[in-house]
Tab-separated table of C-alpha atoms in Angstrom:
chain	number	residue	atom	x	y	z
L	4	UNK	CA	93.071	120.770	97.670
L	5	UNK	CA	96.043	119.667	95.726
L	6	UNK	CA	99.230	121.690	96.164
L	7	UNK	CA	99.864	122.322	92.737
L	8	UNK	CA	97.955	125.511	92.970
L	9	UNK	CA	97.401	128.079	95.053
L	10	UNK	CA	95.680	127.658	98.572
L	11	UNK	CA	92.001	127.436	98.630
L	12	UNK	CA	91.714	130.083	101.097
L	13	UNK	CA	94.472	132.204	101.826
L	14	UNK	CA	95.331	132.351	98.290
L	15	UNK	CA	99.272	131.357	98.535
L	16	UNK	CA	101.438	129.258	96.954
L	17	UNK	CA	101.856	126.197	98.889
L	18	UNK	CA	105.356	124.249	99.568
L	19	UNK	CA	107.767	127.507	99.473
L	20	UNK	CA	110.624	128.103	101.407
L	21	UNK	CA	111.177	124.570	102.052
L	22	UNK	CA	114.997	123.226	102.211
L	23	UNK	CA	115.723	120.579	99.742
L	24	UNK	CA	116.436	116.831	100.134
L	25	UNK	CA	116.439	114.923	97.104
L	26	UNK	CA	117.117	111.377	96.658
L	27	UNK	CA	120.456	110.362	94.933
L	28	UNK	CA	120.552	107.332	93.037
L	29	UNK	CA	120.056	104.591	95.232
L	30	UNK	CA	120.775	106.298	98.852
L	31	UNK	CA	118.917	109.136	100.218
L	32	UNK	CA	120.282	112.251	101.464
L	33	UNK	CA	119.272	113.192	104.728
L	34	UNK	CA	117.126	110.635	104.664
L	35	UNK	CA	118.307	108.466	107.176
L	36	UNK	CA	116.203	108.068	110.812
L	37	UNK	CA	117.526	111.082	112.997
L	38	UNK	CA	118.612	109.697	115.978
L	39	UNK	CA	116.268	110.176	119.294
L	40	UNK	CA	113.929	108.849	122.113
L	41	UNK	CA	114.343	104.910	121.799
L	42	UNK	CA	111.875	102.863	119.267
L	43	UNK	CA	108.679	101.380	120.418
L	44	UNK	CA	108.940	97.808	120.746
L	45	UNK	CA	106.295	94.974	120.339
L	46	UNK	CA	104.751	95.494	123.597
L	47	UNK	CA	104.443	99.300	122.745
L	48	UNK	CA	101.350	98.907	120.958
L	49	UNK	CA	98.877	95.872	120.248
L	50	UNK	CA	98.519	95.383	116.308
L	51	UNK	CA	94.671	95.634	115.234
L	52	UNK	CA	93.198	92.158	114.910
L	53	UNK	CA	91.018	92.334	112.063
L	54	UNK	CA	91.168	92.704	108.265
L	55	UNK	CA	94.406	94.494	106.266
L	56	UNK	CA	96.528	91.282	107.457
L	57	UNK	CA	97.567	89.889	103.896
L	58	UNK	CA	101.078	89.731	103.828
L	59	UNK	CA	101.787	90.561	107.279
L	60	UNK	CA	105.200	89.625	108.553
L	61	UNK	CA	105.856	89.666	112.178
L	62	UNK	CA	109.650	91.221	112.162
L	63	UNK	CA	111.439	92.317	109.113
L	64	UNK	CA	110.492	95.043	106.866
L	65	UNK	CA	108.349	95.952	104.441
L	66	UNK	CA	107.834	98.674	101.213
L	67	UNK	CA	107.410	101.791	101.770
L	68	UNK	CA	106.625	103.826	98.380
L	69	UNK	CA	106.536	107.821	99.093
L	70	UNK	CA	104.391	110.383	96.267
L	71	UNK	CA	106.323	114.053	95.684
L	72	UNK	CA	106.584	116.785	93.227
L	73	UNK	CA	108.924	117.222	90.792
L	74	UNK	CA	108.094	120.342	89.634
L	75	UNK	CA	108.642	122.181	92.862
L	76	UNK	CA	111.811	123.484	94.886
L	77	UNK	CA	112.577	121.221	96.928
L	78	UNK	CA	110.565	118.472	95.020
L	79	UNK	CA	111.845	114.963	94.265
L	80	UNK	CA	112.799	113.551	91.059
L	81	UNK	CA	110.655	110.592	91.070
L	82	UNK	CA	108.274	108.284	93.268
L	83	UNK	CA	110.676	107.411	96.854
L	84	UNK	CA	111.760	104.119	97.952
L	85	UNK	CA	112.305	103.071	101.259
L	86	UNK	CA	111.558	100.433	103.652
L	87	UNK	CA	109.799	100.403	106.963
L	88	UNK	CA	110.695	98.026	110.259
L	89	UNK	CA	107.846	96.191	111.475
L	90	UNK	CA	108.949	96.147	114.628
L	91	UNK	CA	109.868	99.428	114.954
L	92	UNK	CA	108.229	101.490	112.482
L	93	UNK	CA	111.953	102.677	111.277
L	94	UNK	CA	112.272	104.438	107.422
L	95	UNK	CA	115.606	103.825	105.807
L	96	UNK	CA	115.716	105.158	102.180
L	97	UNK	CA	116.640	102.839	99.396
L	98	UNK	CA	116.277	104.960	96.250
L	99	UNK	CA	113.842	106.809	93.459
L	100	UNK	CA	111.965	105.639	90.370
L	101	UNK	CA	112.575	108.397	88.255
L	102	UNK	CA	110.602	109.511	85.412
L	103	UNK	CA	107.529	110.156	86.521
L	104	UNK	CA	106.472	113.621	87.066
L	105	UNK	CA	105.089	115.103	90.342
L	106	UNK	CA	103.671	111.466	91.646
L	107	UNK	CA	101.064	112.783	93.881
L	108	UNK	CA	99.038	109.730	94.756
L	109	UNK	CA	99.581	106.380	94.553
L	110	UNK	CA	97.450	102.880	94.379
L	111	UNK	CA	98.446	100.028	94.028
L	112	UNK	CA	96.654	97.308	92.225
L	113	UNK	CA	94.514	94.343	94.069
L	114	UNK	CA	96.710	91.870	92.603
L	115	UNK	CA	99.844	93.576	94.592
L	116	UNK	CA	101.775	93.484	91.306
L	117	UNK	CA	101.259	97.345	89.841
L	118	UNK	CA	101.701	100.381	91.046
L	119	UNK	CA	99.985	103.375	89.640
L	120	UNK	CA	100.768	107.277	90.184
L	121	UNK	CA	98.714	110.213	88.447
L	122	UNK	CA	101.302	112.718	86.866
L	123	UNK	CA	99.952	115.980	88.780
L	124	UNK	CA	100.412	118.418	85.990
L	125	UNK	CA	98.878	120.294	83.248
L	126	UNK	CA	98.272	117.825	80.801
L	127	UNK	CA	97.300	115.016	83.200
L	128	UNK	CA	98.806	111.353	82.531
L	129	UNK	CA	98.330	108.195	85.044
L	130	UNK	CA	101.748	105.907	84.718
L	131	UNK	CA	101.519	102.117	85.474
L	132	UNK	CA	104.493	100.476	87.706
L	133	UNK	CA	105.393	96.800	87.506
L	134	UNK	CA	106.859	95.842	91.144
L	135	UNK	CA	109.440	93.028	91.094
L	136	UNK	CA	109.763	90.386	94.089
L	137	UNK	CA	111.966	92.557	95.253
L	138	UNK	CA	109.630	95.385	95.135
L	139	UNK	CA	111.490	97.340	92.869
L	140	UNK	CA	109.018	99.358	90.001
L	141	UNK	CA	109.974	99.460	86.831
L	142	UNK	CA	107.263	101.928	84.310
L	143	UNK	CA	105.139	100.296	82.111
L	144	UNK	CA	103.701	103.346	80.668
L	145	UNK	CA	101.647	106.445	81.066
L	146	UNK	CA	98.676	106.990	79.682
L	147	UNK	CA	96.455	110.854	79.639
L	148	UNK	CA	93.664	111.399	81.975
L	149	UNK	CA	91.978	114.092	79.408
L	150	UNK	CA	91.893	116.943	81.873
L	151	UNK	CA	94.562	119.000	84.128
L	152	UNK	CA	96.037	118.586	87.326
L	153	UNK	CA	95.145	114.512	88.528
L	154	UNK	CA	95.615	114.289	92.225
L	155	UNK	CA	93.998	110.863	93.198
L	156	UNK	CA	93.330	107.984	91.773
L	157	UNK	CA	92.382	104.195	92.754
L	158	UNK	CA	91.841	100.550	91.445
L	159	UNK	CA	88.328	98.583	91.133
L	160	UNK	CA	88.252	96.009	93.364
L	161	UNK	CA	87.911	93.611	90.274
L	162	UNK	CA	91.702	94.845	88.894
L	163	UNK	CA	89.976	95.894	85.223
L	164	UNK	CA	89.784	99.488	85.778
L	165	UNK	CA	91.904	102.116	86.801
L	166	UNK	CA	89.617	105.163	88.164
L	167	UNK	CA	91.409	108.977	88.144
L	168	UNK	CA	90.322	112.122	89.540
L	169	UNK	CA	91.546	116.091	87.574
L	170	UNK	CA	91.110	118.565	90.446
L	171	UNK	CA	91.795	121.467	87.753
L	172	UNK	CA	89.634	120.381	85.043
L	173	UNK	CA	86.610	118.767	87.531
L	174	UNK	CA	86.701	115.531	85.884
L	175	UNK	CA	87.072	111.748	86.459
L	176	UNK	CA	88.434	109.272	83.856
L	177	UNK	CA	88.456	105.433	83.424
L	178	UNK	CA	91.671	103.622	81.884
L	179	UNK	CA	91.181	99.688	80.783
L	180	UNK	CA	94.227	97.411	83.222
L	181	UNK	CA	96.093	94.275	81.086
L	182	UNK	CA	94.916	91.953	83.694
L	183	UNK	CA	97.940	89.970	82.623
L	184	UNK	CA	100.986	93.018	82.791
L	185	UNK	CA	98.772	95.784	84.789
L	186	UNK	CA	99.702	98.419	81.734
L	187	UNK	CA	96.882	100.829	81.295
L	188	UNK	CA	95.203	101.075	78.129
L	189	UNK	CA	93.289	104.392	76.423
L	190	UNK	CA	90.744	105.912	78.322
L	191	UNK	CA	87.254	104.289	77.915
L	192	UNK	CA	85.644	107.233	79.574
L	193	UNK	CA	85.810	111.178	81.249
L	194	UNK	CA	82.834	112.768	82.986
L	195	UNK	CA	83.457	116.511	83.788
L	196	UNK	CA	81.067	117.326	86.497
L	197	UNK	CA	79.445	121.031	85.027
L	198	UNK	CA	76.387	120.965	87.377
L	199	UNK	CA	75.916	122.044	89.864
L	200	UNK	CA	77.443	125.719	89.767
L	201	UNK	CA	80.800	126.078	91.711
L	202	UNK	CA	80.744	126.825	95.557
L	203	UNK	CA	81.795	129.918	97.320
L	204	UNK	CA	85.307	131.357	96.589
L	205	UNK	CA	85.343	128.426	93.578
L	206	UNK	CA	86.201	129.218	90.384
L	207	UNK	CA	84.689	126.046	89.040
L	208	UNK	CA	84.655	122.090	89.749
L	209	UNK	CA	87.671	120.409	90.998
L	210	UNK	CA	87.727	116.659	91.744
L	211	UNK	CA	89.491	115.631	94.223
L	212	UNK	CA	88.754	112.277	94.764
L	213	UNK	CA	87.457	108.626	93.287
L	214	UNK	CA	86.806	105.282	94.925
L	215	UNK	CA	85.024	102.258	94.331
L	216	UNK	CA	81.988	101.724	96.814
L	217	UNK	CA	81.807	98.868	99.255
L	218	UNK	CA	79.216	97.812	97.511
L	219	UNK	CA	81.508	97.137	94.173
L	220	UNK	CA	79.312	98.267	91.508
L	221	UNK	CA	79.143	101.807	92.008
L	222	UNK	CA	81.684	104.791	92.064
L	223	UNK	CA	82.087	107.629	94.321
L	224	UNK	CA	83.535	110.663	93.284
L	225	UNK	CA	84.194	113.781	95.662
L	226	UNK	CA	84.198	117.199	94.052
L	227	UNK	CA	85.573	120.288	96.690
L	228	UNK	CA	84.633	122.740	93.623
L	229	UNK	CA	80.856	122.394	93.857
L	230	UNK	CA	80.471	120.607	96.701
L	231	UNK	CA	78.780	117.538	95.843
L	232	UNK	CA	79.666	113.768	95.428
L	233	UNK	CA	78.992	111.950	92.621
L	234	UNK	CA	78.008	108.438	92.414
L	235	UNK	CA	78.538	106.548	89.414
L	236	UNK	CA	77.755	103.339	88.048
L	237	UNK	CA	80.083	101.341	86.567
L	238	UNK	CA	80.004	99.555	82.932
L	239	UNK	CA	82.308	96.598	83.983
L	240	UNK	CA	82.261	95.323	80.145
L	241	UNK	CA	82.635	98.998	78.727
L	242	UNK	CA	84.226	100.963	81.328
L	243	UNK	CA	81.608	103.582	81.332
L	244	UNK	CA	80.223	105.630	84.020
L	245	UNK	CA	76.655	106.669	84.307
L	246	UNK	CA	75.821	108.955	86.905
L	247	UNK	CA	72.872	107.385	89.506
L	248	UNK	CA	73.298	110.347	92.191
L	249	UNK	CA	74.468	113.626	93.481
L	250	UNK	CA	74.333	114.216	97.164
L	251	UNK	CA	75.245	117.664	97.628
L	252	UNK	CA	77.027	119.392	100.818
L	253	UNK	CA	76.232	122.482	102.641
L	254	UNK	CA	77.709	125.607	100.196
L	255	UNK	CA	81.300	126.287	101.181
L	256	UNK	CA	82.041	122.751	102.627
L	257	UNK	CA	84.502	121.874	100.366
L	258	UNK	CA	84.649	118.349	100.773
L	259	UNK	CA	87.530	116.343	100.185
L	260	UNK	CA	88.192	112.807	100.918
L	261	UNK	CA	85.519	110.103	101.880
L	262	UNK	CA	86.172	106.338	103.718
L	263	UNK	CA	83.905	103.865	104.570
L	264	UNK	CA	83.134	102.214	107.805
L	265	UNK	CA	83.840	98.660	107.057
L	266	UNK	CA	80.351	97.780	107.059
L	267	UNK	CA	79.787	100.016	104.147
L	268	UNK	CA	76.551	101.359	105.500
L	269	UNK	CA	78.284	104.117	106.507
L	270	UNK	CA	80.973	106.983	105.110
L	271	UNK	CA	83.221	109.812	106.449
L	272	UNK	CA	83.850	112.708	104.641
L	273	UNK	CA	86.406	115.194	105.237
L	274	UNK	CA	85.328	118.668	104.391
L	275	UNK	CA	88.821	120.849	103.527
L	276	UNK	CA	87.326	124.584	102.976
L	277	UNK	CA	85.326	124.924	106.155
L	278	UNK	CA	87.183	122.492	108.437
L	279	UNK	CA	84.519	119.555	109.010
L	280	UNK	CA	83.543	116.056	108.905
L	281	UNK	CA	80.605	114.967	108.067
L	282	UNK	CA	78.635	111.242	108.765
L	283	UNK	CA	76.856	110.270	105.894
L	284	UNK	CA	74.656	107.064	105.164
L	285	UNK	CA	75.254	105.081	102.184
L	286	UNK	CA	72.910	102.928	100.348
L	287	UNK	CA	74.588	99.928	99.208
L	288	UNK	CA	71.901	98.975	96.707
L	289	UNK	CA	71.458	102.741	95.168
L	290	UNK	CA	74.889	103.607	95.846
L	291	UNK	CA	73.210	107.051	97.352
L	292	UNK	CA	74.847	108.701	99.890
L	293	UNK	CA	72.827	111.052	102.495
L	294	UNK	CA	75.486	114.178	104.258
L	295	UNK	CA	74.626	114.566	108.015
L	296	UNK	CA	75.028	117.381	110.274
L	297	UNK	CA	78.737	118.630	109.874
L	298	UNK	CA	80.990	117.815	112.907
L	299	UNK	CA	83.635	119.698	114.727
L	300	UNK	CA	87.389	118.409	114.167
L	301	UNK	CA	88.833	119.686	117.365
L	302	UNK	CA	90.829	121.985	115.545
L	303	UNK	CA	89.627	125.155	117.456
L	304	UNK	CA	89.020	128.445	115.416
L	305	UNK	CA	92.519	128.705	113.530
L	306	UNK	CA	92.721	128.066	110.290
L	307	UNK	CA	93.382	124.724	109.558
L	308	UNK	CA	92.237	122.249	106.157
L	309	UNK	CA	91.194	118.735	106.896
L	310	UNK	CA	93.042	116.377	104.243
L	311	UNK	CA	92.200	112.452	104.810
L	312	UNK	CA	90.089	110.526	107.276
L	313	UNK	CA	90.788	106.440	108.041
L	314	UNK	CA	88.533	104.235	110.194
L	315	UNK	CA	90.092	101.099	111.590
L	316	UNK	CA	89.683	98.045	109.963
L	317	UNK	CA	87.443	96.819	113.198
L	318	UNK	CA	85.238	99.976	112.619
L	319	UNK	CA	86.188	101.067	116.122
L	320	UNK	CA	88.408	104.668	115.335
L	321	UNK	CA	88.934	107.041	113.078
L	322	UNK	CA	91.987	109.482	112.434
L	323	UNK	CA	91.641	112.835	110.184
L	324	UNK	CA	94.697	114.811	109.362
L	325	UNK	CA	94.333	118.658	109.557
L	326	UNK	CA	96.785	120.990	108.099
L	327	UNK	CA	97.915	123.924	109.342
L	328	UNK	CA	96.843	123.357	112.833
L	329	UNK	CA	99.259	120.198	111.868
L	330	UNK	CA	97.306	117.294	114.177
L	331	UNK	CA	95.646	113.946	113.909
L	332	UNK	CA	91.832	113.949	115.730
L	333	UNK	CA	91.210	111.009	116.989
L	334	UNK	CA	87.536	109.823	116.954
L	335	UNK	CA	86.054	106.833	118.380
L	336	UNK	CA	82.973	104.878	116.038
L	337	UNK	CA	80.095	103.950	117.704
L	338	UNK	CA	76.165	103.190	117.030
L	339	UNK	CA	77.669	101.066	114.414
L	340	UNK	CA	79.233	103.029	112.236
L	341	UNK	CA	76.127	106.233	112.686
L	342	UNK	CA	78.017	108.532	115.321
L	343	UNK	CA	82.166	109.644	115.493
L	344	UNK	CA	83.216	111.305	118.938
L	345	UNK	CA	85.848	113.474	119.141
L	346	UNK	CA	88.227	112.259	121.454
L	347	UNK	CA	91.010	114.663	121.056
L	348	UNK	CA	94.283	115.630	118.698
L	349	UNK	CA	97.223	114.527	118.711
L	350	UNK	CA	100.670	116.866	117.490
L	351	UNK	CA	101.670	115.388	114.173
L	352	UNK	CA	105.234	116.385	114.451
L	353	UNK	CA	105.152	117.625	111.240
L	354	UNK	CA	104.185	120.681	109.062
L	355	UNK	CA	101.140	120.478	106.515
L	356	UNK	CA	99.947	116.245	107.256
L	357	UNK	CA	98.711	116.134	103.130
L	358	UNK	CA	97.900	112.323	103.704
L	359	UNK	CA	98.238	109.478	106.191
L	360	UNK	CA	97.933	105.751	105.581
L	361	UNK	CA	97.825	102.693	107.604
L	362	UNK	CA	100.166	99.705	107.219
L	363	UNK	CA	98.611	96.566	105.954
L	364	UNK	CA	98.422	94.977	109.947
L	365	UNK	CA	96.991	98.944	111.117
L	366	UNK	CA	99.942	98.783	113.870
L	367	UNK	CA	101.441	102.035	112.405
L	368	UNK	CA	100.106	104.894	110.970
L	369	UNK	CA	101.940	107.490	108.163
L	370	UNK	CA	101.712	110.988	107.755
L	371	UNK	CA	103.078	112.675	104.739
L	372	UNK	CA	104.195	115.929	105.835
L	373	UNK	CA	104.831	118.212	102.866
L	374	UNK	CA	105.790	121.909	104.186
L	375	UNK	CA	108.423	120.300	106.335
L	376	UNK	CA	109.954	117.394	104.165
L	377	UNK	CA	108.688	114.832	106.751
L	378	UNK	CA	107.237	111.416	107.230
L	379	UNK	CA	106.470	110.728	111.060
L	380	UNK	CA	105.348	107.634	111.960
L	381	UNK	CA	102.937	106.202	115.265
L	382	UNK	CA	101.855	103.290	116.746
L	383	UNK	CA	98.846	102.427	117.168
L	384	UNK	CA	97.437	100.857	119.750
L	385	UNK	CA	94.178	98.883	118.707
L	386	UNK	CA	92.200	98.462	121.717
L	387	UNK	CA	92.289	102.390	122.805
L	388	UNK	CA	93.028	104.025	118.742
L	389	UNK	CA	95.830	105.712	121.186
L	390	UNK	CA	98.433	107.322	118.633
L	391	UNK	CA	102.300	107.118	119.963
L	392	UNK	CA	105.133	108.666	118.172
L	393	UNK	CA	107.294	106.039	116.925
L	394	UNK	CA	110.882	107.834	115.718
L	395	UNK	CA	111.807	111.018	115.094
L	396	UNK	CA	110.696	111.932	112.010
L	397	UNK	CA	111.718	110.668	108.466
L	398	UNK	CA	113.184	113.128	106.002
L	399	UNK	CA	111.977	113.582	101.986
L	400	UNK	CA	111.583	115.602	99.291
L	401	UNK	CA	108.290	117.539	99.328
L	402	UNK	CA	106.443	114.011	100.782
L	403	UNK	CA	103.073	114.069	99.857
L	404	UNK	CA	101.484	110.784	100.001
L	405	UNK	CA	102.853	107.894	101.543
L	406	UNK	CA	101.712	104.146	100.650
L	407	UNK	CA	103.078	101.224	102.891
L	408	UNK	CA	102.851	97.196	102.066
C-alpha cells in the first residue's frame, strides 16, 4: 500500500504530523550524519561474494538517489541526492532534482545511464532521468501511465521497455525506451486487472507491483486489491502484454512485493494486509507461479504491514521490512530456495521502513523510513545475514524509497 491514500486497515492518513526537512538547492538541511557510536569499519562486516559487484569500488563513495512526496507536509520537492561511503556506509546530502512530482519509486535502467521515477499522483506520468558521469540527472521527459496513483515501476532486462504499476486504477502499462537517450516513448500498452472481484475491505484492484521474471520473457505483476499475481507475456517487438496466468492468494492476503531467489525457481512474496510471506514456486518455462502455505514474519500479534522482501545475491538470506512494528526479519534460505526460517527481527531505528535496498556489493542495506524522515543504514555481514547498525540515522524529506549504485 502506497501512502498516497489512506491506510489499508486502520483507515488513516499516512505521513502526518511529521516535521519537515526539505532539501535546499544543492545542500540539505538537517541532512547531515548526526553524530554518534563510531562507524563500522572494513572488518565490521564481510561484503557478500557473489553477483551485484558491477561497479564496485573498494573505498570512496557512491550515488545514493532517495524517492519522496511532494505533495505532502513535510514532502520533498524533488527526487534526493546524496552520496554514500563505502567504507562506512555514511549519507551526506548533495542536492534535489526538482520537477518531478511525488517520486515514489525509482529504477534505474540496465545500461546504468537513466533513471526513471513514476509521478505518484492522480493522473499518473513515469519521467525518464539522464545521469551524467558525475551522476547528476537531468529530465528527459515524462510520459502518462493511463491510470491513477503509479507506485512502482521497473526496466526489462533487455533496456526496450519500461514496465509501470497504478495502485489506484489496478493497472499496469508498458512505455517504448530510446535505446540510444533512455527517453520514454507513448505507451504501447495498459491492462487493468477487473477479474477477479476485489478482496476483503478492497474497494477494487490496486497494483502494486511489476517485474520482469528471471526467466526474461514473462512479467509478473502483484495486485494487493484482489489478491492475485498476474503473469504476463511480453511482445518484445510490440510491447504488448498477454496474460498466461493468475495465481491467486488466500482472500485478505494482500500481497505486495515479490523477489526471486537467484535461481529463479523460486519467489517471495510479501503479503501487506494480513502480515505474511509466502514461498511460492515459479515455472520458468510457463512463467506460473504456485502460493505456498503463508509464513509467520516474527512480528507478533500487533499490527504491523510487511512492505519489501530481498534475498541475498548467494540465495542464502532474506530481509522483509514491516511497518509499524518498524523491524527487519531476518530469514535464512535453505532446501534451495523451497523453505525461509525465521531467524529473528532486528529494530530498524526508524518509523514506517516503506522500502529497503541493497548496495550493488550487498555490504549495506537501506531502509527508507517515511513517518520519521529517516534513512538508517546496516552492515551486513554475508556469512551469518547478521544486520549491524551502521550510523545514526540519515535525515530526509518524507523518504520513501531509497536506490543506491
Amino acid at each position: 500500500m502506497t501512502e498516497a491514500r489512506t491506510d489499508s486497515r486502520t483507515g488513516a492518513a499516512a505521513g502526518g504530523g511529521i516535521g519537515r526537512r526539505r532539501f535546499l538547492g544543492t545542500v540539505a538541511v538537517g541532512a547531515v550524519t548526526a553524530a554518534g557510536a563510531g562507524p563500522l569499519t572494513a572488518g565490521d562486516a564481510a561484503p557478500a561474494r557473489a553477483g551485484r559487484t558491477a561497479g564496485r569500488r573498494p573505498h570512496g563513495t557512491r550515488p545514493l538517489f532517495l524517492g519522496t512526496y511532494t505533495s505532502k507536509e513535510g514532502g520533498g520537492t524533488g527526487i534526493g541526492l546524496a552520496t554514500y561511503d563505502t567504507a562506512t556506509g555514511r549519507i551526506t546530502a548533495t542536492g534535489v532534482v526538482p520537477g518531478v512530482p511525488d517520486p515514489s519509486y525509482l529504477a534505474l535502467a540496465p545500461s546504468g545511464r537513466t533513471l526513471y521515477a513514476v509521478d505518484e499522483q492522480q493522473d499518473g506520468r513515469v519521467t525518464a532521468l539522464a545521469l551524467a558521469a558525475d551522476g547528476r540527472p537531468t529530465v528527459l521527459g515524462a510520459q502518462s501511465t493511463g491510470g491513477a496513483g503509479p507506485c512502482h515501476l521497473s526496466v526489462h532486462p533487455g533496456g526496450r521497455w519500461l514496465l509501470s504499476a497504478n495502485y489506484l486504477s489496478g493497472s499496469v502499462a508498458v512505455h517504448p525506451v530510446d535505446r540510444a537517450t533512455g527517453a520514454l516513448g507513448a505507451r504501447t500498452d495498459l491492462v487493468t486487472h477487473d477479474a477477479p472481484p476485489p478482496g476483503p475491505g478492497q474497494d477494487g484492484p490496486h497494483a502494486h507491483q511489476i517485474l520482469t521474471g528471471p526467466d526474461g520473457r514473462h512479467i509478473l505483476a502483484v495486485d494487493l486489491g484482489n489478491d492475485t499475481v498476474y503473469t504476463y507475456r511480453l511482445d518484445p517487438t510490440a510491447g504488448k502484454l498477454t496474460e498466461v496466468s493468475a495465481a491467486s492468494l488466500r482472500p485478505g492476503a494482500g500481497p505486495r512485493h515479490l523477489t526471486f531467489h537467484p535461481t529463479g525457481d523460486f519467489a517471495y512474496l510479501a503479503n501487506e494486509v494480513d502480515n505474511t510471506v509466502v514461498v511460492c514456486r515459479y515455472d520458468r518455462r510457463t512463467g506460473r507461479l504456485t502460493p505456498g502455505a503463508p509464513q509467520s514474519t516474527g512480528t507478533g500479534p500487533g499490527t504491523s504491514y510487511p512492505a519489501q522482501i530481498l534475498v541475498t545475491a548467494n540465495g542464502r538470506y532474506a530481509f522483509l521490512a514491516n511497518r509499524g512494528h518498524n523491524s527487519l526479519t531476518r530469514y535464512a534460505v535453505t532446501a534451495g530456495g523451497a523453505r525461509l526460517v525465521l531467524l529473528d527481527t532486528v529494530p530498524v531505528g526508524g518509523d514506517f521502513p516503506r522500502q529497503i535496498a541493497f548496495s550493488p556489493d550487498e555490504r549495506w542495506l537501506f531502509a527508507a523510513n517515511q513517518k520519521s524522515g529517516t534513512v538508517t543504514v546496516f552492515a551486513v555481514t554475508a556469512r551469518t545475514g547478521t544486520l549491524t547498525p551502521a550510523r545514526e540515522p540519515f535525515a530526509a524529506p518524507l523518504p520513501v524509497c531509497a536506490l543506491p549504485l
